[in-house]
CSV table of C-alpha atoms and ligand atoms in Angstrom, one decimal:
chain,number,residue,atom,x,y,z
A,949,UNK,CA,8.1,-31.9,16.8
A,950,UNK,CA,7.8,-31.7,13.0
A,951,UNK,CA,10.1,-29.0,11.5
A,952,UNK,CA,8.9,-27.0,8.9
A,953,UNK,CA,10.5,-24.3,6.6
A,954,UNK,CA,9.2,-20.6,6.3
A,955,UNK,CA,9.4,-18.2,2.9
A,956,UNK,CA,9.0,-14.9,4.1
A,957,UNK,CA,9.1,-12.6,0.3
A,958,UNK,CA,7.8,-9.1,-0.1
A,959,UNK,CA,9.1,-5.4,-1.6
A,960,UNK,CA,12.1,-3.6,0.2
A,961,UNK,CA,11.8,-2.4,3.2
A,962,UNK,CA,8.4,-4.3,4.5
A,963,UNK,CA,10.1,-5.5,7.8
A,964,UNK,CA,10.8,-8.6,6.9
A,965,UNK,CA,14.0,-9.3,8.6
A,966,UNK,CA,12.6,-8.0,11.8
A,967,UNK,CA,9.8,-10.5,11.8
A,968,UNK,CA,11.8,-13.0,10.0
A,969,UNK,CA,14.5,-12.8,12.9
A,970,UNK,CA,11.6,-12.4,15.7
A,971,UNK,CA,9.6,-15.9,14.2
A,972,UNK,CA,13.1,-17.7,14.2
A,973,UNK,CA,14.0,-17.0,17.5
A,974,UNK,CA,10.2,-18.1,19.1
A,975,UNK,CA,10.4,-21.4,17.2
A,976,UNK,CA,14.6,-22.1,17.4
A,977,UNK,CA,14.6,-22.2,13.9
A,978,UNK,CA,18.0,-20.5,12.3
A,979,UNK,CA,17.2,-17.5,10.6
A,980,UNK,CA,19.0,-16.7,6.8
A,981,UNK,CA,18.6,-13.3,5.5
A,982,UNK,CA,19.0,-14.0,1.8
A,983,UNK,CA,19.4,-10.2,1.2
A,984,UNK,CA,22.5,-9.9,3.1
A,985,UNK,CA,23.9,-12.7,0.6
A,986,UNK,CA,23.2,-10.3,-2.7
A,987,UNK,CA,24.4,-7.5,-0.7
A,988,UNK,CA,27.5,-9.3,0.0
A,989,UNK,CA,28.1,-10.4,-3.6
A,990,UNK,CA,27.1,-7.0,-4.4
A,991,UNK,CA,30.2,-5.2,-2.3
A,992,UNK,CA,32.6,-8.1,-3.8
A,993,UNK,CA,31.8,-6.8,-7.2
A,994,UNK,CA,32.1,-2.6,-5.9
A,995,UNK,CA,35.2,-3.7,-4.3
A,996,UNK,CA,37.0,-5.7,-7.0
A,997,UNK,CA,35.4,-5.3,-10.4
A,998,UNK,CA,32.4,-7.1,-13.1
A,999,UNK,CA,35.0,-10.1,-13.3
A,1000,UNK,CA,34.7,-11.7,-9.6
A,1001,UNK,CA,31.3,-12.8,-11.5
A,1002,UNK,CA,33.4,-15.2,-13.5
A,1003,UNK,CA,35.0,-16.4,-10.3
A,1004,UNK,CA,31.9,-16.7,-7.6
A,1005,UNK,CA,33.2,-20.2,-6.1
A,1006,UNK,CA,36.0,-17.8,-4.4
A,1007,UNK,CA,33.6,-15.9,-2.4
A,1008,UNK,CA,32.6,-17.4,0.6
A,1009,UNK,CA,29.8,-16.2,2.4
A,1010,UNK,CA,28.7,-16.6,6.2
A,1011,UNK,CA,26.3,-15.5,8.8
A,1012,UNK,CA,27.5,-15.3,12.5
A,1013,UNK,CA,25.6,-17.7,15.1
A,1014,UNK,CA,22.9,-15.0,15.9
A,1015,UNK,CA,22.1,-14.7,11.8
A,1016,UNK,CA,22.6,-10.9,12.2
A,1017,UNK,CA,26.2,-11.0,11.0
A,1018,UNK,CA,27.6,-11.6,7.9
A,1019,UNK,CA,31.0,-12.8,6.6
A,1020,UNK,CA,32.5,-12.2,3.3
A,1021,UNK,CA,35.5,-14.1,2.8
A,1022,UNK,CA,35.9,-14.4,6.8
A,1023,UNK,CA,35.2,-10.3,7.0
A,1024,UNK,CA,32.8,-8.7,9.0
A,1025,UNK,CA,30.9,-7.1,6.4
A,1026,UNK,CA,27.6,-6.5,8.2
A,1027,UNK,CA,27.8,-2.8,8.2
A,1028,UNK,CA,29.2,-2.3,4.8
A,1029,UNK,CA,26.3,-4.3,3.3
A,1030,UNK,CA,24.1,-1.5,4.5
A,1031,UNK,CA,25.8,1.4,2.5
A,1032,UNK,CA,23.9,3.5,-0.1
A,1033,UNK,CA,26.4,2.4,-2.8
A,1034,UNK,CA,25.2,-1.1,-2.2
A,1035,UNK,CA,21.7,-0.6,-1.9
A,1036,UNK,CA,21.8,1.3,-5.4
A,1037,UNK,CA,23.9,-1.4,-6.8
A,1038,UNK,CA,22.5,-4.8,-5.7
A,1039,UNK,CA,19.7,-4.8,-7.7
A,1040,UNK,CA,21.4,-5.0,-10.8
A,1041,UNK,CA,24.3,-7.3,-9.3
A,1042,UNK,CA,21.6,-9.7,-8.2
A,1043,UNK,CA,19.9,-9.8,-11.7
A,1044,UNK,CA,23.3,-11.6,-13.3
A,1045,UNK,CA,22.3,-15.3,-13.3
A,1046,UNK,CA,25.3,-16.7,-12.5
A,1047,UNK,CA,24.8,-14.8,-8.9
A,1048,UNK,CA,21.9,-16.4,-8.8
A,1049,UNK,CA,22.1,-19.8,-9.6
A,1050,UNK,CA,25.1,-19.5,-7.2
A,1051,UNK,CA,23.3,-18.0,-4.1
A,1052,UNK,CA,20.4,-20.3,-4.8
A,1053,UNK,CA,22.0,-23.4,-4.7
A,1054,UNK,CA,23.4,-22.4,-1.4
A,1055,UNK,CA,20.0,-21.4,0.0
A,1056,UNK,CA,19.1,-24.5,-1.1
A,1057,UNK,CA,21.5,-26.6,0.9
A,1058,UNK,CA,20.9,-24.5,4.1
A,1059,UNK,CA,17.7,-25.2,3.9
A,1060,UNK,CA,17.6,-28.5,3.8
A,1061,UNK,CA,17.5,-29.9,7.0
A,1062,UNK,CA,14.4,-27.9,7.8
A,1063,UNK,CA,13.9,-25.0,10.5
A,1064,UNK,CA,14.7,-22.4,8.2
A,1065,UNK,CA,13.0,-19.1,8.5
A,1066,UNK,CA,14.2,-17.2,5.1
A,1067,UNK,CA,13.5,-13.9,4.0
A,1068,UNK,CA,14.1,-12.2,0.6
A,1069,UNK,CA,12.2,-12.1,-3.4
A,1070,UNK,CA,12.3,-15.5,-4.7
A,1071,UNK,CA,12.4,-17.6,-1.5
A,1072,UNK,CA,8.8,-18.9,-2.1
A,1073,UNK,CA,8.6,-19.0,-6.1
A,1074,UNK,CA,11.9,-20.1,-6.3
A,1075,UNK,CA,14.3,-21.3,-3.6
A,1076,UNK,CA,11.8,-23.3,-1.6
A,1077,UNK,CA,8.9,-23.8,-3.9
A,1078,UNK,CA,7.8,-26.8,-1.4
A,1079,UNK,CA,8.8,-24.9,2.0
A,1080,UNK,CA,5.7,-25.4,4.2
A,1081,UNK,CA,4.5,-21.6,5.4
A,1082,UNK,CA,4.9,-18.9,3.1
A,1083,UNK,CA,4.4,-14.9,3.4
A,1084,UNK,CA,4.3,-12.2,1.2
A,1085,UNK,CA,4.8,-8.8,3.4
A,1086,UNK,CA,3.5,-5.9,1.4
A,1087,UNK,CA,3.0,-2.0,3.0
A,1088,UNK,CA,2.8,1.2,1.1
A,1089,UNK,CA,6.1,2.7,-0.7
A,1090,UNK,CA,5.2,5.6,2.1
A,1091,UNK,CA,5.1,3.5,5.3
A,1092,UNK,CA,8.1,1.1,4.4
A,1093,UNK,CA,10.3,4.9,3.3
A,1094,UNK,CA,9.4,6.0,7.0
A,1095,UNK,CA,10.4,3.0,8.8
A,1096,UNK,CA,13.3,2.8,6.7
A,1097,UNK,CA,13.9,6.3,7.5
A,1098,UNK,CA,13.9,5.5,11.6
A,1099,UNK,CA,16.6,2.9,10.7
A,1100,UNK,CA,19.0,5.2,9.2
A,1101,UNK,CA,18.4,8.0,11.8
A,1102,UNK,CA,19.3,5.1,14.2
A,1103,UNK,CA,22.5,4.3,12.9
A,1104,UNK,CA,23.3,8.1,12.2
A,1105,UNK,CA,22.9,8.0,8.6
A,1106,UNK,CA,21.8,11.4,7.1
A,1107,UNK,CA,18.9,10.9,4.5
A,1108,UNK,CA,16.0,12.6,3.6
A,1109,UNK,CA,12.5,10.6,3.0
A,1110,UNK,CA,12.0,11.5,-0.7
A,1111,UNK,CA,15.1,10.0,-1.5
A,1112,UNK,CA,14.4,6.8,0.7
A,1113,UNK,CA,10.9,6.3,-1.2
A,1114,UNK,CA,12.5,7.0,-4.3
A,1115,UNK,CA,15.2,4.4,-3.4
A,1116,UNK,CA,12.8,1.6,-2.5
A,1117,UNK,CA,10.5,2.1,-5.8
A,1118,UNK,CA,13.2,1.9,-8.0
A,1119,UNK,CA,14.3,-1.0,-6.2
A,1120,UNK,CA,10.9,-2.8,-6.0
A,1121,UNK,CA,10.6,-2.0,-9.7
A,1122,UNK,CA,14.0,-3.7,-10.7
A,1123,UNK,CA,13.3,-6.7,-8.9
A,1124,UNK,CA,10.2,-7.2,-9.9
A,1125,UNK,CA,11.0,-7.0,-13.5
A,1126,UNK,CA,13.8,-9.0,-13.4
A,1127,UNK,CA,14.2,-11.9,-15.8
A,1128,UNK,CA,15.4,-14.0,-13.7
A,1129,UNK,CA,12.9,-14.6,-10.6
A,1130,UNK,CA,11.5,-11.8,-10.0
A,1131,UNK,CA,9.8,-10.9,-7.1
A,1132,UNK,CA,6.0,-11.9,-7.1
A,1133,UNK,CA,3.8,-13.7,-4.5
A,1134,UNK,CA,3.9,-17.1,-5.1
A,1135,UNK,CA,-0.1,-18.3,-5.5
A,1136,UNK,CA,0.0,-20.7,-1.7
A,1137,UNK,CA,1.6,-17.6,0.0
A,1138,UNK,CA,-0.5,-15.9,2.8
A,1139,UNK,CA,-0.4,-12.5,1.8
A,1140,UNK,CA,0.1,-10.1,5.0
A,1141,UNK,CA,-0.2,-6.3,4.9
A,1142,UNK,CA,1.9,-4.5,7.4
A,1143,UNK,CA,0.7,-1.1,6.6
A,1144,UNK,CA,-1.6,-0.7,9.8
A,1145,UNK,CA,0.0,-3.9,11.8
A,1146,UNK,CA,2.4,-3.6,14.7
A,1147,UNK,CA,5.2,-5.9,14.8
A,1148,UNK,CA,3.8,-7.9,17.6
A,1149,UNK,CA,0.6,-8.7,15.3
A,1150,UNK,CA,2.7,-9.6,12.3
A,1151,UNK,CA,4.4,-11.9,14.3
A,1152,UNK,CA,1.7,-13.7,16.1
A,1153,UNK,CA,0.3,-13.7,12.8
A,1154,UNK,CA,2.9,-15.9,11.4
A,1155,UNK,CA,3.5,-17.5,14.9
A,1156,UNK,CA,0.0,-18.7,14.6
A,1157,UNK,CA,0.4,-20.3,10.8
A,1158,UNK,CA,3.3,-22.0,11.7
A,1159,UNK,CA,2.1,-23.7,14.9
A,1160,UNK,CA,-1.0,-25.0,12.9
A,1161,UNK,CA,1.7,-27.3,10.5
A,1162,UNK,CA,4.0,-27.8,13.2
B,2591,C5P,O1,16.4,-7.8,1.5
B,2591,C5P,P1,17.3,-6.7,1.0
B,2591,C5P,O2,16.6,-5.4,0.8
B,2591,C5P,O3,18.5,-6.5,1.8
B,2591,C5P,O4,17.8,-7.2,-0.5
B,2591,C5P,C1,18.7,-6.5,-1.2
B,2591,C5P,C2,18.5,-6.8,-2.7
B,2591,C5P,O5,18.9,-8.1,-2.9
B,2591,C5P,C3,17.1,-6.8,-3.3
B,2591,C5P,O6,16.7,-5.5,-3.6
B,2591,C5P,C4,17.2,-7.7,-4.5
B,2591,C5P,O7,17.7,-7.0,-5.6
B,2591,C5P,C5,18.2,-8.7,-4.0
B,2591,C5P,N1,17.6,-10.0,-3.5
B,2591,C5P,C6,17.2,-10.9,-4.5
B,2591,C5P,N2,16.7,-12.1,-4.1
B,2591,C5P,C7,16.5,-12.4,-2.8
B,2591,C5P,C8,16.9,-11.4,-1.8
B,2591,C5P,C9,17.4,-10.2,-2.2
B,2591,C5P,O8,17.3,-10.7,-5.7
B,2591,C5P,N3,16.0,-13.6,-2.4
């Protein structure tokens, strides 16, 4: 079987690691949540200071076999990359280009054997401009604030929905005026709205794209 590789893009919170994750695991592709990588960079930086940008070939970055956890400098940082300090932070972190051309380049080389489902801004316009399938999730500020509110009241974080759907405009607003690759839809993506989709159609959605070029 031909092995293709799939740019999943959209605005915070539009579920894209939970379809990104579900697609990889149907097809046995490996599944890269690009995110995580900023978000990793981005503690570095809380942890240790502006200057670890000078130094970004020390930090070494890993997911664990199921994609879900990540490794920052062989630490499990998988829940720390989830804190509201580095949500409000990685934005501006991942607008430094030398974070970028960094994480890029690594993307880059994952990627290159094919069977790559990848999920984050640029993946499309700019990591994998020739990747073969390519999404761009979209919902409304207010449906990706209450999912994202569900995930927090999962893991027991305390937050109010106001402040989420503040959060995630802010965020989407940053990223998408970026100098540096900004998030936008690249013109060949399929563009998928998730506001009145269930996860099961989103994926059989993409499911069904994929199998056509496979
Ligand atoms: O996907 P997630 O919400 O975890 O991404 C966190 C942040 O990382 C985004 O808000 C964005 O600033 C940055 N990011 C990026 N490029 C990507 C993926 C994420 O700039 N490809």
């Amino acid at each position: 079987k031909n092995k293709i590789n799939i740019a999943i893009d959209g605005p915070a919170a539009a579920g894209k690691s939970t379809i990104s994750k579900r697609v990889a695991k149907k097809l046995g592709y490996i599944y890269i949540d690009t995110g995580a990588m900023y978000r990793a960079i981005t503690l570095h930086v809380i942890r240790h200071g502006d200057a670890v940008l000078d130094h970004l070939e020390d930090v070494d970055i890993r997911f664990g076999a199921s994609g879900t956890s990540v490794f920052l400098n062989g630490e499990d940082v998988s829940q720390d990359i989830r804190s509201q300090e580095v949500t409000q932070r990685v934005s501006e972190v991942s607008s430094q280009h030398q974070v970028r051309s960094y994480l890029v380049s690594m993307q880059r080389k994952i990627a290159e054997e094919k069977g790559v489902v990848m999920d984050g801004r640029d993946i499309g316009s700019t990591v994998l401009p020739e990747a073969e399938l390519k999404v761009y999730m979209k919902a409304s500020a207010e449906i990706r604030a209450k999912r994202r509110l569900e995930e927090e009241e999962a893991r027991g974080v305390k937050i109010d929905i106001d402040t989420l759907t503040e959060q995630i405009i802010r965020r989407d607003a940053l990223d998408m005026n970026r100098e540096i690759s900004p998030l936008v839809k690249a013109p060949d993506a399929v563009l998928l709205d998730s506001s009145y989709m269930s996860i099961d159609e989103v994926e059989d959605k993409i499911i069904k794209l994929a199998e056509d070029l496979i």
